[in-house]
């Protein structure tokens, strides 16, 4: 056990203590999960943002029974210094997990691996073990829980009383989310049980006339005590490892014959639906601080009946009050609140502000020809620069087997195409790189690009960034087999990496990820070599609006640009040659817009077709250099 305790170090930010929480809230959330899991597998370090915190104060006043150590930012392992906290690093300092959701999911998995009897801990990850797995760049729910609500609460607490009179929009958005119908994997069965319970409840509520009803000459309506909702019964029976009663499970014949469309919808019990998950763990310290501050200021919480009910319900989950006690969190006892009138709640849908109208027509009508013609009439056509070294290739036959992508589970044909793709990217990076450069392989997957670069360029440092844990672990295993010492691995969303670097690389970065990589490179004034992919996934986000360049914005609407993106995905080998040609042209136009947007920020950008073009249906490649 001692080896496993020292094996991984957990680094948490520390700015200040406010009431019974540590800030930033990401730190309070991490500590609360550790307490709930009763996890002692990590050596914990607090990283103060200021210099006026002493070790004794932290040990005595902040963290309950957890042993912690203080460390300055400059003392962090090099790979952690490039990441946002929280972060976890394995003993050799080469593999880092960064960002709240990634770190929390890792704590859960390590806890369960160390003690498989803690099934309730693993169940925090949900039915398919996907809770908060989708990164915040693409999942609005992850973004709300992981980023928006913690930041909103921190801002609310820091604001002066006269500036925090209104409920933050993100809190209102959570209130509305809790009022939406729930969908679960066994949805139909539970909804039929709910219908049966409703019918049984209606019968129980019929007035009963008899000895009790006519006592003292008065007519009395006798009602049964209302049953707890089916959703509550199911949620808490699972938490307490109990079976739902047979009376609830048995369905009457008329219930089985009811159409699915006529069944009652399910209500939220916890944040993601019926079951207690990691999302509830993340939200509790945030909502606790918000409610405590609101109560201290004498504010009326009538507009948040669902959040208040959720907050009370979470306290009934086994282990929550005990974990809160360990974290010195004094949970509030809130009164029952009546539901607020609909007009009192601001209308915050799940679509980010300004995106709803543009994104509501996902089934775009019409082909790309009118849009292509419109651009052509304005002098805009797809432009491809000549390939600088079309016949360049790595000597694959003499490279170690762990460098070769064919060592995985690829077919021979696919492995050949992957080699050809790598030839193109490595050739471009080789022309740009110089000794001592830091090269970042974004969206690295299993490390096909990064491992080749680290092996071929021992004088450069290579960092692989990937959100999928298993892919990055495979890359780390291949690197260990090769004995590479100039390579680091970061499991994180792109937004959690803020290190400086010289060259950014990405092979087939999907959809908006291509634009995120370009943005990272521009902020670091780094060169980039990027092959885009999944044009059909491109859409407006909180951070990016399309078209990207001024020239395209003056000519095309968002929907017209989306038509180009959708048809840019139609380049598969099995499609007719004419369709593929149109798809290639659309790819060129979308990437020309991206190239011009980068040039507006003082870059020289070439859009090149990989050689041979048959190496991939998505065979475009950017080479961008800061000017």
Coordinates of C-alpha atoms in Angstrom, one line a residue, residues 16-614:
X16 CA -7.9 31.2 -0.2
X17 CA -10.4 29.8 2.3
X18 CA -13.9 31.2 2.5
X19 CA -16.3 29.9 5.1
X20 CA -16.1 26.1 5.0
X21 CA -14.6 25.7 1.5
X22 CA -11.2 26.0 -0.2
X23 CA -10.9 28.0 -3.4
X24 CA -10.7 27.6 -6.3
X25 CA -13.8 25.4 -6.0
X26 CA -12.2 22.7 -8.1
X27 CA -10.0 22.0 -5.1
X28 CA -13.0 21.7 -2.7
X29 CA -14.7 19.4 -5.2
X30 CA -11.6 17.1 -5.5
X31 CA -11.2 16.9 -1.7
X32 CA -14.9 16.2 -1.2
X33 CA -14.6 13.2 -3.7
X34 CA -11.5 11.9 -1.9
X35 CA -13.4 12.0 1.4
X36 CA -16.5 10.4 -0.1
X37 CA -14.4 7.6 -1.6
X38 CA -12.3 7.4 1.6
X39 CA -9.3 7.4 -0.8
X40 CA -5.7 7.7 0.6
X41 CA -4.0 6.6 -2.6
X42 CA -2.5 10.0 -3.5
X43 CA 0.1 12.2 -2.0
X44 CA -1.7 15.6 -2.0
X45 CA 0.0 18.9 -2.7
X46 CA -1.6 22.3 -2.5
X47 CA -0.2 24.9 -4.9
X48 CA -0.8 28.4 -3.4
X49 CA -1.4 31.3 -5.8
X50 CA 0.2 33.6 -3.2
X51 CA 3.2 33.4 -0.9
X52 CA 1.5 34.1 2.4
X53 CA 0.3 30.6 3.3
X54 CA 2.1 28.5 5.8
X55 CA 2.1 24.7 6.1
X56 CA 0.9 24.6 9.6
X57 CA -2.2 26.7 8.8
X58 CA -3.2 24.4 6.0
X59 CA -2.7 21.2 8.0
X60 CA -4.6 22.4 11.0
X61 CA -7.5 24.4 9.5
X62 CA -8.3 23.2 6.0
X63 CA -8.3 19.5 5.1
X64 CA -9.7 17.4 7.9
X65 CA -8.0 14.0 8.0
X66 CA -6.2 14.3 4.7
X67 CA -2.4 14.7 4.8
X68 CA -1.3 17.5 2.6
X69 CA 1.9 19.4 1.6
X70 CA 2.5 22.8 0.2
X71 CA 4.5 23.3 -3.0
X72 CA 5.2 26.4 -5.0
X73 CA 4.4 26.6 -8.7
X74 CA 8.0 26.5 -9.7
X75 CA 8.6 23.3 -7.8
X76 CA 5.9 21.4 -9.8
X77 CA 7.0 18.7 -12.2
X78 CA 7.7 20.2 -15.7
X79 CA 4.7 18.5 -17.3
X80 CA 2.4 19.9 -14.6
X81 CA 3.6 23.4 -15.1
X82 CA 2.1 23.3 -18.5
X83 CA -1.4 22.4 -17.2
X84 CA -4.3 23.8 -15.3
X85 CA -4.9 22.3 -11.9
X86 CA -6.1 19.9 -10.5
X87 CA -3.5 17.4 -11.9
X88 CA -2.3 13.9 -11.1
X89 CA 1.2 12.7 -12.1
X90 CA 2.6 9.2 -11.9
X91 CA 5.9 8.6 -10.2
X92 CA 8.2 9.0 -13.2
X93 CA 6.7 12.5 -14.0
X94 CA 6.1 11.6 -17.6
X95 CA 2.3 11.0 -17.6
X96 CA 0.0 13.7 -16.3
X97 CA -3.8 13.8 -16.0
X98 CA -5.1 17.4 -15.8
X99 CA -8.5 19.1 -15.5
X100 CA -11.3 18.5 -13.0
X101 CA -13.3 15.8 -14.8
X102 CA -10.3 13.8 -15.9
X103 CA -8.8 13.9 -12.3
X104 CA -12.1 13.0 -10.6
X105 CA -12.7 10.1 -12.9
X106 CA -9.2 8.8 -12.3
X107 CA -9.7 9.1 -8.5
X108 CA -12.8 6.9 -8.8
X109 CA -11.1 4.3 -11.0
X110 CA -8.0 4.1 -8.7
X111 CA -10.2 3.7 -5.6
X112 CA -12.2 0.9 -7.2
X113 CA -9.1 -0.9 -8.5
X114 CA -7.6 -0.8 -5.0
X115 CA -10.8 -2.0 -3.3
X116 CA -13.3 -3.7 -5.7
X117 CA -15.8 -3.9 -2.8
X118 CA -16.4 -0.1 -3.2
X119 CA -18.9 -0.6 -6.1
X120 CA -20.8 2.5 -5.0
X121 CA -17.7 4.5 -5.9
X122 CA -17.5 3.0 -9.4
X123 CA -21.3 3.6 -9.9
X124 CA -20.5 7.4 -9.7
X125 CA -19.4 7.0 -13.4
X126 CA -23.0 6.1 -14.4
X127 CA -24.5 3.3 -16.4
X128 CA -21.9 3.2 -19.2
X129 CA -19.1 4.7 -17.1
X130 CA -19.4 7.9 -19.1
X131 CA -20.3 10.5 -16.6
X132 CA -18.4 13.8 -17.4
X133 CA -16.3 11.8 -19.9
X134 CA -17.1 14.0 -22.9
X135 CA -14.9 17.0 -22.8
X136 CA -16.2 20.5 -22.0
X137 CA -15.4 21.6 -25.6
X138 CA -18.1 19.4 -27.0
X139 CA -20.4 18.6 -24.1
X140 CA -22.6 21.4 -22.8
X141 CA -23.4 19.4 -19.7
X142 CA -19.8 18.8 -18.9
X143 CA -19.1 22.5 -19.5
X144 CA -21.9 23.5 -17.2
X145 CA -20.8 21.2 -14.3
X146 CA -17.0 21.5 -14.7
X147 CA -16.5 25.1 -15.7
X148 CA -19.6 27.3 -15.8
X149 CA -21.1 26.7 -12.4
X150 CA -17.9 26.7 -10.3
X151 CA -16.8 30.0 -12.0
X152 CA -20.3 31.5 -11.6
X153 CA -20.4 30.7 -7.9
X154 CA -16.8 32.0 -7.4
X155 CA -17.9 35.2 -9.1
X156 CA -21.1 35.4 -7.1
X157 CA -19.2 35.1 -3.8
X158 CA -16.5 37.6 -4.7
X159 CA -19.1 40.3 -5.8
X160 CA -20.2 43.0 -3.5
X161 CA -23.8 42.5 -2.1
X162 CA -25.2 45.2 -4.4
X163 CA -23.7 43.4 -7.4
X164 CA -24.9 39.9 -6.6
X165 CA -28.6 40.5 -6.3
X166 CA -29.5 38.3 -9.3
X167 CA -29.1 34.6 -9.6
X168 CA -26.3 33.8 -12.0
X169 CA -27.5 32.5 -15.4
X170 CA -25.7 29.2 -15.0
X171 CA -27.4 28.5 -11.7
X172 CA -30.8 29.2 -13.4
X173 CA -29.7 26.9 -16.3
X174 CA -29.2 24.1 -13.8
X175 CA -32.6 24.8 -12.3
X176 CA -34.2 24.4 -15.7
X177 CA -32.1 21.2 -16.4
X178 CA -33.5 19.7 -13.2
X179 CA -37.0 20.3 -14.5
X180 CA -36.5 18.5 -17.8
X181 CA -37.8 14.9 -18.3
X182 CA -35.3 12.2 -17.5
X183 CA -34.1 9.5 -20.0
X184 CA -32.5 6.4 -18.7
X185 CA -31.5 3.0 -20.3
X186 CA -34.6 1.2 -19.0
X187 CA -36.8 4.1 -19.6
X188 CA -39.9 2.3 -20.9
X189 CA -40.1 -0.2 -18.0
X190 CA -39.8 2.5 -15.3
X191 CA -42.4 4.7 -17.0
X192 CA -44.9 1.9 -17.0
X193 CA -44.2 1.3 -13.3
X194 CA -44.8 5.0 -12.7
X195 CA -48.1 4.9 -14.6
X196 CA -49.2 2.0 -12.4
X197 CA -48.2 3.8 -9.2
X198 CA -50.1 6.9 -10.4
X199 CA -53.3 4.8 -10.9
X200 CA -52.9 3.2 -7.5
X201 CA -52.4 6.6 -5.9
X202 CA -55.5 8.0 -7.6
X203 CA -57.6 5.1 -6.2
X204 CA -56.2 5.7 -2.7
X205 CA -57.2 9.3 -2.9
X206 CA -60.9 8.6 -3.5
X207 CA -63.1 9.8 -0.5
X208 CA -64.0 7.0 1.8
X209 CA -67.5 7.1 3.5
X210 CA -68.0 4.9 6.5
X211 CA -67.7 4.8 10.2
X212 CA -64.7 7.2 10.2
X213 CA -66.3 9.4 7.6
X214 CA -69.5 10.1 9.5
X215 CA -68.0 10.5 13.0
X216 CA -69.8 13.4 14.8
X217 CA -72.0 13.9 11.8
X218 CA -69.3 15.3 9.6
X219 CA -68.2 14.0 6.2
X220 CA -64.5 13.4 6.2
X221 CA -62.3 12.6 3.2
X222 CA -59.7 10.0 4.1
X223 CA -56.5 10.1 2.1
X224 CA -53.6 7.7 2.2
X225 CA -50.2 9.3 3.0
X226 CA -48.7 10.1 -0.4
X227 CA -46.3 7.5 -1.6
X228 CA -42.7 8.5 -2.3
X229 CA -42.3 8.9 -6.0
X230 CA -41.2 5.9 -8.0
X231 CA -38.1 7.8 -9.1
X232 CA -37.1 8.3 -5.4
X233 CA -37.8 4.6 -4.6
X234 CA -35.7 3.4 -7.5
X235 CA -32.8 5.8 -6.8
X236 CA -32.5 5.2 -3.1
X237 CA -33.1 1.4 -3.4
X238 CA -30.0 1.3 -5.7
X239 CA -28.0 3.5 -3.3
X240 CA -28.9 1.2 -0.4
X241 CA -28.5 -2.0 -2.5
X242 CA -32.1 -2.9 -2.0
X243 CA -34.6 -4.3 -4.5
X244 CA -37.7 -2.3 -5.4
X245 CA -40.8 -4.0 -3.9
X246 CA -42.7 -6.6 -6.0
X247 CA -45.8 -4.4 -5.8
X248 CA -43.9 -1.8 -7.8
X249 CA -42.4 -4.3 -10.2
X250 CA -45.6 -6.1 -11.2
X251 CA -47.5 -4.5 -14.1
X252 CA -51.2 -4.8 -14.7
X253 CA -52.4 -5.9 -18.2
X254 CA -53.7 -2.5 -19.1
X255 CA -50.4 -0.9 -18.2
X256 CA -48.5 -3.3 -20.5
X257 CA -50.8 -2.3 -23.4
X258 CA -50.3 1.4 -22.9
X259 CA -48.4 3.1 -25.8
X260 CA -45.0 4.4 -24.9
X261 CA -46.0 7.9 -26.1
X262 CA -48.8 7.9 -23.5
X263 CA -46.6 6.9 -20.5
X264 CA -45.7 9.6 -17.9
X265 CA -42.3 11.2 -18.1
X266 CA -39.7 10.6 -15.3
X267 CA -38.6 13.4 -13.0
X268 CA -35.1 14.2 -11.9
X269 CA -33.9 12.8 -8.6
X270 CA -30.3 13.7 -9.0
X271 CA -28.4 15.9 -11.4
X272 CA -28.2 13.5 -14.3
X273 CA -31.5 11.7 -13.7
X274 CA -32.4 9.0 -11.3
X275 CA -29.0 8.0 -10.0
X276 CA -26.4 9.6 -7.9
X277 CA -23.3 10.3 -10.0
X278 CA -20.1 12.2 -10.2
X279 CA -22.1 15.2 -11.5
X280 CA -23.7 15.5 -8.1
X281 CA -20.3 15.3 -6.4
X282 CA -19.1 18.2 -8.6
X283 CA -22.1 20.3 -8.0
X284 CA -22.6 19.9 -4.3
X285 CA -19.7 22.1 -3.0
X286 CA -20.6 24.7 -5.5
X287 CA -24.3 24.9 -4.8
X288 CA -23.6 24.6 -1.1
X289 CA -21.6 27.8 -1.2
X290 CA -24.1 29.6 -3.3
X291 CA -27.0 28.6 -1.1
X292 CA -25.1 29.5 2.1
X293 CA -24.2 32.9 0.8
X294 CA -27.7 33.6 -0.4
X295 CA -29.1 32.5 3.0
X296 CA -26.7 34.7 4.9
X297 CA -27.7 37.7 2.7
X298 CA -31.4 37.0 3.5
X299 CA -32.3 36.2 -0.1
X300 CA -35.4 34.3 -1.1
X301 CA -34.7 31.0 -2.8
X302 CA -38.2 30.7 -4.1
X303 CA -36.9 30.7 -7.7
X304 CA -34.8 27.6 -7.1
X305 CA -37.2 25.0 -5.8
X306 CA -35.6 22.2 -7.8
X307 CA -32.1 23.0 -6.8
X308 CA -33.2 23.2 -3.2
X309 CA -34.9 19.8 -3.3
X310 CA -31.9 18.3 -5.0
X311 CA -29.6 19.8 -2.3
X312 CA -31.7 18.2 0.5
X313 CA -32.0 14.9 -1.4
X314 CA -28.2 14.6 -1.9
X315 CA -27.7 14.9 1.9
X316 CA -29.7 11.7 2.3
X317 CA -27.2 9.7 0.1
X318 CA -25.2 7.4 2.3
X319 CA -21.7 8.8 2.9
X320 CA -22.4 12.3 1.8
X321 CA -22.8 13.9 5.3
X322 CA -19.8 12.0 6.6
X323 CA -17.7 13.2 3.6
X324 CA -19.0 16.8 4.2
X325 CA -18.0 16.5 7.9
X326 CA -14.4 15.4 6.9
X327 CA -14.2 18.5 4.7
X328 CA -15.6 20.8 7.4
X329 CA -18.6 21.5 5.2
X330 CA -21.7 22.4 7.4
X331 CA -24.6 21.4 5.2
X332 CA -27.7 23.6 5.4
X333 CA -31.2 22.4 6.4
X334 CA -33.5 24.1 3.8
X335 CA -37.3 24.3 4.0
X336 CA -39.5 22.8 1.3
X337 CA -40.2 25.3 -1.5
X338 CA -43.2 25.5 -3.8
X339 CA -42.4 25.4 -7.5
X340 CA -41.8 28.9 -8.9
X341 CA -44.1 30.2 -11.7
X342 CA -42.5 29.6 -15.1
X343 CA -42.3 33.3 -15.9
X344 CA -40.0 33.8 -12.8
X345 CA -37.3 31.7 -14.3
X346 CA -35.2 33.2 -17.1
X347 CA -35.2 31.0 -20.2
X348 CA -31.8 29.4 -20.4
X349 CA -31.9 26.5 -22.8
X350 CA -29.1 24.0 -23.2
X351 CA -27.9 25.8 -26.3
X352 CA -25.2 28.4 -25.7
X353 CA -26.3 32.1 -26.1
X354 CA -26.5 33.1 -29.7
X355 CA -26.3 29.6 -31.1
X356 CA -29.9 28.4 -30.9
X357 CA -31.3 30.1 -34.0
X358 CA -28.3 29.3 -36.1
X359 CA -28.1 25.6 -35.1
X360 CA -31.8 24.7 -35.1
X361 CA -31.8 23.6 -38.7
X362 CA -29.5 20.7 -38.6
X363 CA -31.0 19.1 -41.8
X364 CA -29.6 21.6 -44.3
X365 CA -31.5 21.5 -47.6
X366 CA -29.9 21.8 -51.0
X367 CA -26.5 20.9 -52.4
X368 CA -23.2 22.8 -52.3
X369 CA -23.2 24.1 -55.8
X370 CA -25.1 27.4 -55.1
X371 CA -22.7 28.2 -52.3
X372 CA -19.6 27.3 -54.4
X373 CA -20.9 29.4 -57.2
X374 CA -21.5 32.3 -54.9
X375 CA -17.9 32.1 -53.7
X376 CA -16.6 31.7 -57.3
X377 CA -18.5 34.8 -58.4
X378 CA -16.6 36.7 -55.7
X379 CA -13.3 35.3 -56.9
X380 CA -12.9 32.6 -54.2
X381 CA -12.0 29.1 -55.2
X382 CA -10.2 26.3 -53.3
X383 CA -6.4 26.8 -53.5
X384 CA -3.8 24.1 -52.9
X385 CA -0.1 24.8 -52.6
X386 CA 2.3 22.4 -54.3
X387 CA 3.6 19.7 -51.9
X388 CA 7.2 20.7 -50.8
X389 CA 8.5 17.1 -50.7
X390 CA 6.0 14.8 -52.3
X391 CA 8.3 11.7 -52.5
X392 CA 9.8 12.0 -49.0
X393 CA 9.4 9.0 -46.8
X394 CA 10.6 7.5 -43.5
X395 CA 12.7 4.3 -43.8
X396 CA 9.9 2.2 -42.2
X397 CA 11.7 -1.1 -42.8
X398 CA 14.6 -0.1 -40.6
X399 CA 12.6 1.7 -37.8
X400 CA 12.0 -0.2 -34.5
X401 CA 8.7 -2.1 -34.6
X402 CA 7.2 0.1 -31.8
X403 CA 7.5 3.2 -34.0
X404 CA 5.5 1.5 -36.8
X405 CA 1.7 2.1 -36.7
X406 CA 1.2 -1.3 -38.2
X407 CA 2.2 -2.9 -34.8
X408 CA -1.3 -2.2 -33.6
X409 CA -4.5 -4.0 -34.7
X410 CA -4.6 -2.3 -38.1
X411 CA -5.0 -4.2 -41.4
X412 CA -2.0 -4.1 -43.7
X413 CA -3.7 -1.6 -46.1
X414 CA -4.6 0.7 -43.3
X415 CA -1.2 0.6 -41.8
X416 CA 0.3 1.5 -45.2
X417 CA -2.1 4.5 -45.4
X418 CA -1.2 5.6 -41.9
X419 CA 2.5 5.4 -42.8
X420 CA 1.9 7.6 -45.8
X421 CA 0.0 10.1 -43.7
X422 CA 2.9 10.2 -41.2
X423 CA 5.4 10.7 -44.0
X424 CA 3.6 14.0 -44.9
X425 CA 3.4 15.4 -41.4
X426 CA 6.9 14.3 -40.3
X427 CA 8.4 15.8 -43.5
X428 CA 6.7 19.1 -42.8
X429 CA 7.7 19.2 -39.2
X430 CA 11.3 18.2 -40.0
X431 CA 11.6 21.3 -42.3
X432 CA 10.4 23.5 -39.4
X433 CA 12.0 22.0 -36.3
X434 CA 15.3 23.0 -34.8
X435 CA 17.2 21.4 -31.8
X436 CA 15.6 22.2 -28.5
X437 CA 12.1 22.9 -29.9
X438 CA 9.0 21.7 -28.0
X439 CA 6.6 19.9 -30.4
X440 CA 3.0 19.3 -29.2
X441 CA 1.0 16.5 -30.8
X442 CA -2.6 17.5 -30.1
X443 CA -5.4 15.0 -30.2
X444 CA -2.6 12.4 -30.3
X445 CA -4.7 9.3 -30.0
X446 CA -2.3 6.3 -29.7
X447 CA 0.7 8.5 -30.4
X448 CA 1.4 7.6 -34.0
X449 CA 2.7 11.1 -34.9
X450 CA 4.3 12.0 -31.5
X451 CA 6.2 8.7 -31.1
X452 CA 7.7 9.0 -34.6
X453 CA 8.7 12.6 -34.0
X454 CA 10.3 11.8 -30.6
X455 CA 12.2 8.9 -32.1
X456 CA 13.4 10.8 -35.2
X457 CA 14.2 14.1 -33.3
X458 CA 15.9 13.2 -30.0
X459 CA 17.1 16.8 -29.6
X460 CA 13.4 18.0 -29.5
X461 CA 10.9 17.6 -26.7
X462 CA 7.6 16.1 -27.7
X463 CA 4.3 16.4 -25.7
X464 CA 1.3 14.2 -26.5
X465 CA -2.1 15.6 -25.5
X466 CA -5.2 13.3 -25.6
X467 CA -8.5 13.2 -23.7
X468 CA -9.0 9.4 -24.1
X469 CA -7.1 7.6 -21.4
X470 CA -6.7 4.2 -23.0
X471 CA -5.3 5.7 -26.2
X472 CA -2.7 7.6 -24.2
X473 CA -1.8 4.6 -22.1
X474 CA -1.1 2.6 -25.3
X475 CA 1.2 5.5 -26.5
X476 CA 3.0 5.5 -23.2
X477 CA 3.6 1.7 -23.4
X478 CA 5.1 2.1 -26.9
X479 CA 7.3 4.9 -25.7
X480 CA 8.5 2.8 -22.8
X481 CA 9.3 0.0 -25.2
X482 CA 11.5 2.4 -27.2
X483 CA 13.1 3.9 -24.2
X484 CA 12.3 7.4 -25.3
X485 CA 13.3 10.1 -22.7
X486 CA 12.2 13.2 -24.6
X487 CA 8.5 12.6 -24.5
X488 CA 5.7 13.5 -22.1
X489 CA 2.0 12.5 -22.0
X490 CA -1.0 14.7 -20.9
X491 CA -4.5 13.3 -20.6
X492 CA -6.6 16.5 -20.7
X493 CA -8.9 18.6 -22.7
X494 CA -7.1 21.0 -25.0
X495 CA -8.3 24.0 -22.9
X496 CA -6.4 22.7 -19.9
X497 CA -3.0 22.9 -21.6
X498 CA -1.4 26.3 -21.4
X499 CA 2.3 25.5 -22.0
X500 CA 4.5 27.3 -24.5
X501 CA 5.8 25.4 -27.5
X502 CA 7.3 25.9 -31.0
X503 CA 5.4 23.5 -33.3
X504 CA 1.9 22.2 -33.0
X505 CA 0.9 19.0 -34.8
X506 CA -2.4 17.2 -35.2
X507 CA -3.3 14.3 -37.5
X508 CA -7.1 14.2 -38.2
X509 CA -8.3 16.6 -35.5
X510 CA -12.0 16.2 -35.6
X511 CA -14.3 19.1 -36.4
X512 CA -13.8 22.2 -34.2
X513 CA -10.7 20.5 -32.7
X514 CA -8.7 21.7 -35.7
X515 CA -9.6 25.3 -35.0
X516 CA -8.8 24.8 -31.3
X517 CA -5.4 23.5 -32.2
X518 CA -4.8 26.4 -34.6
X519 CA -5.9 28.8 -31.8
X520 CA -3.4 27.2 -29.3
X521 CA -0.6 27.6 -31.8
X522 CA -1.4 31.2 -32.6
X523 CA -1.5 32.1 -28.9
X524 CA 2.0 30.5 -28.5
X525 CA 3.2 32.0 -31.9
X526 CA 4.0 28.4 -32.8
X527 CA 4.2 26.9 -36.3
X528 CA 1.6 24.3 -37.0
X529 CA 1.2 21.2 -39.2
X530 CA -2.4 20.0 -39.1
X531 CA -4.6 17.6 -41.0
X532 CA -8.3 18.3 -40.4
X533 CA -11.1 15.7 -40.2
X534 CA -14.8 15.3 -39.6
X535 CA -15.9 18.6 -41.3
X536 CA -19.5 17.6 -40.7
X537 CA -19.0 18.1 -37.0
X538 CA -18.1 21.7 -37.4
X539 CA -20.6 24.1 -35.8
X540 CA -20.6 27.4 -33.9
X541 CA -19.5 26.9 -30.3
X542 CA -19.0 29.2 -27.3
X543 CA -15.5 29.9 -28.5
X544 CA -15.7 29.7 -32.3
X545 CA -18.0 31.2 -35.0
X546 CA -18.1 30.2 -38.6
X547 CA -17.1 31.3 -41.2
X548 CA -13.7 32.1 -39.6
X549 CA -12.2 34.7 -42.0
X550 CA -13.4 38.2 -42.8
X551 CA -13.5 37.4 -46.6
X552 CA -15.9 34.4 -46.1
X553 CA -18.0 36.3 -43.5
X554 CA -18.7 39.0 -46.0
X555 CA -20.1 36.5 -48.5
X556 CA -21.5 33.5 -46.7
X557 CA -24.0 33.1 -43.9
X558 CA -23.5 30.5 -41.2
X559 CA -25.9 28.1 -42.8
X560 CA -24.2 28.4 -46.2
X561 CA -20.9 27.7 -44.6
X562 CA -22.4 24.6 -42.9
X563 CA -23.5 23.3 -46.3
X564 CA -19.8 23.4 -47.3
X565 CA -18.8 21.5 -44.1
X566 CA -21.4 18.8 -44.5
X567 CA -20.4 18.1 -48.1
X568 CA -16.7 18.3 -47.3
X569 CA -17.2 15.0 -45.5
X570 CA -18.4 13.3 -48.7
X571 CA -15.0 12.1 -49.9
X572 CA -15.2 8.3 -49.0
X573 CA -13.6 5.9 -51.5
X574 CA -16.9 4.2 -52.2
X575 CA -18.7 7.4 -53.4
X576 CA -18.9 8.2 -57.1
X577 CA -15.9 10.1 -58.5
X578 CA -17.9 13.3 -59.2
X579 CA -19.3 13.3 -55.6
X580 CA -15.7 12.9 -54.2
X581 CA -14.5 15.7 -56.4
X582 CA -17.1 18.1 -55.0
X583 CA -16.3 16.9 -51.5
X584 CA -12.6 17.7 -52.1
X585 CA -13.5 21.1 -53.4
X586 CA -15.7 21.8 -50.3
X587 CA -12.8 20.6 -48.0
X588 CA -10.5 23.1 -49.8
X589 CA -13.0 26.0 -49.3
X590 CA -13.5 25.3 -45.6
X591 CA -9.7 25.0 -45.1
X592 CA -9.1 28.2 -47.2
X593 CA -11.4 30.0 -44.8
X594 CA -9.4 28.7 -41.8
X595 CA -6.1 29.6 -43.5
X596 CA -7.2 33.1 -44.2
X597 CA -8.4 33.5 -40.6
X598 CA -4.9 32.6 -39.4
X599 CA -3.3 34.9 -42.0
X600 CA -5.3 37.8 -40.5
X601 CA -3.4 37.1 -37.3
X602 CA 0.0 37.4 -39.0
X603 CA 0.6 33.8 -40.2
X604 CA 1.7 32.5 -43.6
X605 CA -0.5 29.4 -44.3
X606 CA -0.4 26.8 -47.1
X607 CA -3.1 24.3 -47.7
X608 CA -1.5 21.2 -49.2
X609 CA -2.9 17.8 -50.4
X610 CA -1.1 14.9 -48.8
X611 CA 0.8 12.6 -51.1
X612 CA -0.4 10.2 -52.3
X613 CA -4.0 11.6 -52.1
X614 CA -5.2 8.0 -51.6

